[in-house]
CSV table of C-alpha atoms and ligand atoms in Angstrom, one decimal:
chain,number,residue,atom,x,y,z
A,1,MET,CA,108.8,165.0,135.0
A,2,LEU,CA,108.6,162.0,138.1
A,3,VAL,CA,111.4,159.6,137.7
A,4,ILE,CA,111.8,156.5,139.6
A,5,GLU,CA,115.2,155.0,139.5
A,6,ASP,CA,115.9,151.3,140.6
A,7,LEU,CA,113.8,152.0,143.6
A,8,THR,CA,113.6,149.0,146.0
A,9,ARG,CA,111.7,148.6,149.3
A,10,GLN,CA,112.6,145.7,151.3
A,11,TYR,CA,110.4,144.6,154.2
A,12,GLY,CA,112.4,141.7,156.0
A,13,ASP,CA,113.6,139.4,153.1
A,14,ARG,CA,110.7,140.4,150.8
A,15,ARG,CA,111.0,142.9,148.6
A,16,ALA,CA,107.6,144.8,148.3
A,17,VAL,CA,109.2,147.0,145.4
A,18,ASP,CA,111.8,145.6,143.7
A,19,GLY,CA,113.8,147.4,141.3
A,20,VAL,CA,111.3,150.0,139.6
A,21,SER,CA,112.2,152.4,137.0
A,22,LEU,CA,109.4,154.4,135.5
A,23,ARG,CA,109.4,157.8,134.4
A,24,ILE,CA,106.1,159.7,134.7
A,25,GLU,CA,105.2,162.7,132.4
A,26,PRO,CA,103.6,165.7,134.1
A,27,GLY,CA,100.0,165.8,133.0
A,28,SER,CA,99.7,161.9,132.3
A,29,PHE,CA,96.8,159.9,134.2
A,30,VAL,CA,99.0,156.6,134.7
A,31,GLY,CA,97.3,153.5,136.2
A,32,VAL,CA,99.2,151.3,138.3
A,33,ILE,CA,97.9,147.6,137.9
A,34,GLY,CA,98.5,143.9,139.6
A,35,ARG,CA,97.2,141.6,142.1
A,36,SER,CA,96.9,142.2,145.8
A,37,GLY,CA,100.4,142.3,147.2
A,38,ALA,CA,102.5,143.5,144.0
A,39,GLY,CA,103.6,146.5,145.4
A,40,LYS,CA,101.3,149.1,144.1
A,41,SER,CA,100.7,150.5,147.9
A,42,THR,CA,104.4,150.3,148.4
A,43,LEU,CA,105.3,152.3,145.5
A,44,LEU,CA,103.0,155.2,146.1
A,45,ARG,CA,104.2,155.2,149.5
A,46,LEU,CA,107.5,155.7,148.6
A,47,ILE,CA,106.9,158.4,146.2
A,48,ASN,CA,104.9,160.3,148.9
A,49,ARG,CA,107.5,159.7,151.3
A,50,LEU,CA,105.4,158.1,153.9
A,51,ALA,CA,107.8,154.8,153.3
A,52,ASP,CA,111.3,155.4,152.3
A,53,PRO,CA,113.2,153.2,150.1
A,54,SER,CA,115.9,150.6,151.0
A,55,SER,CA,117.8,151.7,147.5
A,56,GLY,CA,117.1,153.4,144.6
A,57,ARG,CA,115.7,157.1,144.3
A,58,ILE,CA,113.1,159.1,143.2
A,59,LEU,CA,113.5,162.5,141.3
A,60,HIS,CA,110.9,165.5,140.4
A,61,ASP,CA,112.0,167.9,138.2
A,62,GLY,CA,115.7,167.1,139.1
A,63,ARG,CA,115.2,167.3,142.7
A,64,GLU,CA,116.0,164.1,144.9
A,65,VAL,CA,112.6,163.6,146.6
A,66,THR,CA,114.2,160.7,148.5
A,67,ALA,CA,116.2,163.2,149.8
A,68,LEU,CA,114.3,165.3,151.3
A,69,LYS,CA,113.8,166.2,155.1
A,70,GLY,CA,112.2,168.3,157.3
A,71,ARG,CA,110.1,171.7,155.9
A,72,HIS,CA,111.3,170.4,152.3
A,73,LEU,CA,109.4,167.1,153.0
A,74,ARG,CA,106.4,168.6,154.3
A,75,GLU,CA,106.3,170.7,150.9
A,76,TRP,CA,106.6,167.8,148.8
A,77,ARG,CA,104.1,165.7,150.4
A,78,THR,CA,101.8,168.9,150.2
A,79,ARG,CA,102.8,168.7,146.5
A,80,CYS,CA,101.8,164.7,146.1
A,81,ALA,CA,98.7,164.5,147.6
A,82,MET,CA,96.9,161.2,148.2
A,83,ILE,CA,93.9,159.6,148.5
A,84,PHE,CA,93.0,156.2,150.0
A,85,GLN,CA,90.4,153.4,149.5
A,86,GLN,CA,88.9,154.4,152.7
A,87,PHE,CA,88.7,158.0,152.2
A,88,ASN,CA,90.5,159.1,155.4
A,89,LEU,CA,87.9,162.1,156.5
A,90,VAL,CA,87.2,163.1,159.9
A,91,GLY,CA,83.7,161.7,159.9
A,92,ARG,CA,82.3,164.5,162.9
A,93,LEU,CA,83.5,167.1,160.7
A,94,ASP,CA,81.4,169.1,158.2
A,95,VAL,CA,82.2,168.2,154.2
A,96,MET,CA,83.6,171.8,154.3
A,97,THR,CA,85.8,171.4,157.4
A,98,ASN,CA,87.3,168.5,155.8
A,99,VAL,CA,87.9,170.0,152.7
A,100,LEU,CA,89.7,173.0,154.2
A,101,MET,CA,91.9,170.6,155.7
A,102,GLY,CA,93.9,170.3,152.7
A,103,ARG,CA,94.5,174.0,153.0
A,104,LEU,CA,96.5,173.6,156.1
A,105,SER,CA,99.9,173.2,154.8
A,106,HIS,CA,99.2,176.6,153.1
A,107,VAL,CA,98.2,178.9,155.9
A,108,PRO,CA,100.1,180.0,159.1
A,109,SER,CA,99.6,177.3,161.9
A,110,HIS,CA,97.8,180.0,164.7
A,111,ARG,CA,95.4,180.6,161.9
A,112,ALA,CA,94.9,176.6,161.2
A,113,LEU,CA,94.3,176.0,165.0
A,114,LEU,CA,91.9,178.3,165.9
A,115,ARG,CA,90.1,177.5,161.8
A,116,LEU,CA,90.2,180.7,160.9
A,117,TRP,CA,89.7,180.0,157.2
A,118,SER,CA,90.2,183.0,155.1
A,119,ASP,CA,87.4,183.9,152.4
A,120,GLU,CA,90.0,182.6,149.6
A,121,ASP,CA,90.3,179.7,151.5
A,122,ARG,CA,86.4,179.0,151.5
A,123,ALA,CA,85.5,180.2,148.2
A,124,MET,CA,88.7,177.4,146.8
A,125,ALA,CA,87.2,174.5,149.0
A,126,LEU,CA,83.5,175.5,148.0
A,127,ALA,CA,85.0,175.4,144.2
A,128,ALA,CA,86.6,172.1,144.7
A,129,LEU,CA,82.9,170.6,145.8
A,130,GLU,CA,81.3,172.3,143.2
A,131,SER,CA,83.7,170.8,140.9
A,132,PHE,CA,82.5,167.3,141.9
A,133,ASP,CA,78.5,168.2,142.2
A,134,MET,CA,79.6,167.8,146.2
A,135,GLY,CA,78.7,171.8,147.1
A,136,GLU,CA,75.3,171.2,148.5
A,137,PHE,CA,76.5,168.6,151.1
A,138,ALA,CA,79.5,171.3,152.1
A,139,GLY,CA,77.3,171.9,155.7
A,140,GLN,CA,76.5,168.1,156.0
A,141,ARG,CA,78.7,165.6,158.7
A,142,ALA,CA,81.3,163.6,156.2
A,143,ASP,CA,79.8,160.2,158.5
A,144,GLY,CA,76.3,160.7,156.8
A,145,LEU,CA,77.7,160.6,152.9
A,146,SER,CA,78.2,157.5,151.1
A,147,GLY,CA,81.3,156.1,150.2
A,148,GLY,CA,81.1,157.5,146.5
A,149,GLN,CA,80.3,160.9,148.1
A,150,GLN,CA,83.1,161.1,150.8
A,151,GLN,CA,85.4,159.7,148.2
A,152,ARG,CA,84.9,162.9,146.0
A,153,VAL,CA,85.1,164.9,149.3
A,154,ALA,CA,88.5,163.5,149.5
A,155,ILE,CA,89.7,164.2,146.4
A,156,ALA,CA,88.3,167.8,146.6
A,157,ARG,CA,90.5,168.3,150.0
A,158,ALA,CA,93.5,166.2,148.0
A,159,LEU,CA,93.1,169.4,145.2
A,160,VAL,CA,92.9,172.2,147.5
A,161,GLN,CA,96.5,171.2,148.6
A,162,GLU,CA,97.2,172.4,145.0
A,163,PRO,CA,99.3,169.3,144.6
A,164,GLN,CA,101.1,168.8,141.1
A,165,ILE,CA,100.6,164.7,141.6
A,166,LEU,CA,97.9,163.1,142.9
A,167,LEU,CA,98.4,159.6,144.3
A,168,ALA,CA,95.3,157.5,144.5
A,169,ASP,CA,95.4,154.1,146.2
A,170,GLU,CA,92.5,151.9,144.9
A,171,PRO,CA,90.0,154.7,145.5
A,172,VAL,CA,87.1,152.8,143.9
A,173,ALA,CA,88.1,149.4,145.3
A,174,SER,CA,85.1,149.4,147.9
A,175,LEU,CA,82.5,151.2,145.6
A,176,ASP,CA,79.7,150.0,143.5
A,177,PRO,CA,79.9,150.9,139.7
A,178,ARG,CA,77.8,154.0,139.9
A,179,ASN,CA,79.9,155.6,142.3
A,180,THR,CA,83.2,154.2,140.8
A,181,ARG,CA,82.4,156.0,137.5
A,182,LEU,CA,82.1,159.2,139.6
A,183,VAL,CA,84.8,159.2,141.6
A,184,MET,CA,87.1,157.7,138.4
A,185,ASP,CA,85.1,161.0,136.4
A,186,ALA,CA,86.2,163.2,139.1
A,187,LEU,CA,90.0,162.0,139.0
A,188,ALA,CA,89.5,162.5,135.0
A,189,GLU,CA,88.8,166.3,136.0
A,190,VAL,CA,91.4,166.4,138.3
A,191,ASN,CA,94.2,165.6,135.6
A,192,ARG,CA,92.3,167.3,133.0
A,193,ARG,CA,91.3,170.3,134.0
A,194,TYR,CA,94.0,171.2,136.6
A,195,GLY,CA,96.6,169.5,134.6
A,196,ILE,CA,97.5,167.3,137.9
A,197,THR,CA,99.5,164.3,137.0
A,198,VAL,CA,97.3,161.1,138.5
A,199,LEU,CA,99.0,158.2,139.4
A,200,CYS,CA,96.1,155.8,140.2
A,201,ASN,CA,96.5,151.8,141.5
A,202,LEU,CA,93.7,149.9,140.2
A,203,HIS,CA,92.3,146.5,140.4
A,204,SER,CA,90.0,146.4,137.0
A,205,LEU,CA,91.8,146.7,134.3
A,206,ASP,CA,88.4,147.8,132.5
A,207,LEU,CA,88.7,151.2,134.6
A,208,ALA,CA,92.6,151.2,134.0
A,209,ARG,CA,91.8,150.6,130.1
A,210,ALA,CA,89.0,153.2,129.9
A,211,TYR,CA,90.6,156.1,132.4
A,212,CYS,CA,94.5,156.0,131.9
A,213,ASP,CA,96.8,157.0,129.2
A,214,ARG,CA,99.6,155.1,130.5
A,215,LEU,CA,99.9,151.9,132.3
A,216,VAL,CA,102.1,150.2,134.7
A,217,GLY,CA,101.9,146.3,135.6
A,218,LEU,CA,103.6,145.3,138.6
A,219,ALA,CA,104.1,141.7,139.5
A,220,ALA,CA,106.0,140.9,142.9
A,221,GLY,CA,107.3,144.2,143.0
A,222,ARG,CA,108.9,144.4,139.7
A,223,VAL,CA,107.3,146.4,136.6
A,224,VAL,CA,106.1,143.6,134.3
A,225,PHE,CA,104.1,145.6,131.7
A,226,GLU,CA,104.5,149.1,130.4
A,227,GLY,CA,102.2,150.6,127.9
A,228,GLY,CA,99.0,152.4,126.6
A,229,PRO,CA,95.8,151.0,127.3
A,230,PHE,CA,95.5,149.5,124.1
A,231,ASP,CA,98.9,147.7,124.6
A,232,LEU,CA,96.8,145.7,127.6
A,233,THR,CA,96.0,143.0,125.9
A,234,GLU,CA,94.0,139.7,126.9
A,235,ASP,CA,97.3,138.3,126.5
A,236,VAL,CA,99.1,140.8,128.9
A,237,ALA,CA,96.3,140.6,131.3
A,238,ARG,CA,96.4,137.0,131.5
A,239,ARG,CA,100.4,137.2,132.1
A,240,LEU,CA,99.7,139.9,135.1
A,241,TYR,CA,97.0,138.0,136.6
A,242,GLY,CA,96.2,134.5,134.8
A,243,LEU,CA,98.5,132.8,137.4
A,244,GLU,CA,95.8,133.9,140.1
A,245,ALA,CA,94.0,131.0,139.4
A,246,GLY,CA,96.7,128.9,139.8
A,247,GLU,CA,97.6,130.2,143.5
A,248,VAL,CA,98.1,126.3,144.5
A,249,LEU,CA,101.7,126.4,143.5
A,250,ASP,CA,101.6,122.3,142.6
A,251,ASP,CA,104.1,121.0,140.1
A,252,SER,CA,101.9,122.0,136.8
A,253,ALA,CA,102.1,125.6,137.8
A,254,GLU,CA,105.7,125.7,137.9
A,255,ARG,CA,105.8,124.0,134.6
A,256,GLU,CA,103.5,126.5,133.1
A,257,ALA,CA,105.2,129.1,134.4
A,258,GLU,CA,108.8,127.8,133.0
A,259,GLN,CA,106.7,127.1,129.7
A,260,ARG,CA,105.6,131.1,129.7
A,261,ALA,CA,109.5,132.2,130.4
A,262,ALA,CA,110.5,130.8,127.0
A,263,LEU,CA,107.7,132.3,125.4
A,264,PRO,CA,108.8,135.3,123.1
A,265,GLY,CA,108.0,138.3,125.2
A,266,LEU,CA,105.6,141.0,123.7
A,267,PRO,CA,106.1,144.8,123.2
A,268,GLY,CA,106.8,146.8,126.1
A,269,ILE,CA,107.0,143.4,128.4
A,270,VAL,CA,110.4,142.3,130.2
A,271,PRO,CA,111.0,138.7,130.0
A,272,ALA,CA,109.2,136.5,131.5
A,273,ARG,CA,110.9,135.9,135.1
A,274,PRO,CA,109.2,138.5,137.0
A,275,VAL,CA,106.0,136.9,136.1
A,276,ARG,CA,107.5,133.7,137.0
A,277,GLU,CA,108.5,135.1,140.5
A,278,ALA,CA,104.8,136.6,140.5
A,279,ALA,CA,103.6,132.9,140.4
A,280,LEU,CA,105.9,131.8,142.8
A,281,GLY,CA,106.5,134.7,145.1
A,282,ALA,CA,103.3,136.8,145.8
B,1,ADP,N1,104.8,147.8,156.4
B,1,ADP,C1,104.9,146.6,155.7
B,1,ADP,N2,105.6,145.9,156.6
B,1,ADP,C2,106.1,144.4,156.4
B,1,ADP,N3,105.6,144.0,154.6
B,1,ADP,C3,104.8,144.8,154.0
B,1,ADP,C4,104.7,146.3,154.4
B,1,ADP,N4,104.0,147.0,153.5
B,1,ADP,C5,103.9,145.7,152.4
B,1,ADP,N5,104.6,144.7,152.9
B,1,ADP,C6,104.5,143.5,152.2
B,1,ADP,O1,104.9,143.8,150.8
B,1,ADP,C7,104.3,143.5,149.7
B,1,ADP,C8,103.5,144.2,148.9
B,1,ADP,O2,102.4,145.2,149.6
B,1,ADP,P1,101.5,146.2,148.8
B,1,ADP,O3,102.3,147.1,148.2
B,1,ADP,O4,100.5,146.7,150.0
B,1,ADP,O5,101.2,145.6,147.7
B,1,ADP,P2,99.4,146.0,146.9
B,1,ADP,O6,98.9,147.4,147.2
B,1,ADP,O7,100.0,145.8,145.1
B,1,ADP,O8,98.1,144.7,147.0
B,1,ADP,C9,103.4,142.3,150.4
B,1,ADP,O9,104.2,141.0,150.4
B,1,ADP,C10,103.1,143.3,151.6
B,1,ADP,O10,102.6,141.9,152.4
B,2,MG,MG1,97.2,148.0,148.2
């Protein structure tokens, strides 16, 4: 179980993540939704310890992730792999070598430096590629692949890290609909077949509904929605995103936000103040 307790990350006088508390069940596929600037990337970076919290803590199976240092921190980063919108492959290297990079933390460094991968590592890398229909590309340069293919290679690289958690930061944001589906299917495979917990930032509510079994809505760094895919009603979506149209913060937008604040809360929604903050802050 991944437990996030009152986590805050401050940049200057702005809170990118603001008092977030979550419990993430092992083996779940969690979608993090919310408009641009809501704090989705910061939340994932905090979990992976690419960023450190200003306050609050993260626990994994009772261990305090936010206190880890040195070797233990490196082990944690191996245990929670991360993929990004821009794939982050080494373009001039072949696909197989890119995937083998995911084994680096598992092999002695002198062997890694000489790129003396064991047969077992190679077999594992090829199997990972094959499970996403990418086996035939193993010998090709990574930069020759389409975006959707590169993202599936990145997922294979993450998989051979043998992580317990996969953090995916808008992994399909730059892909066309067909590749979006292939990449989301690959994440679903990682989740179901290998039992790896997936935490995925998504912009599309349709994808969030289709693929995730739990959803967390962020606005201005705060959790404003938590529920299953069927709890994400049009009304909730409007609360999460509806104010986007009213970016120009004139009086009417502010009045509307106040009226929203007076509405009774929906199940799973914290009172409307964060939504109002989203309107005024983000
Ligand atoms: N390294 C940083 N330095 C300063 N501000 C940051 C940094 N990272 C994020 N922020 C700010 O924190 C807020 C949340 O950003 P982010 O987590 O990237 O949101 P999202 O991924 O939902 O678009 C934004 O206002 C952003 O400008
Ligand atoms: Mg982001």
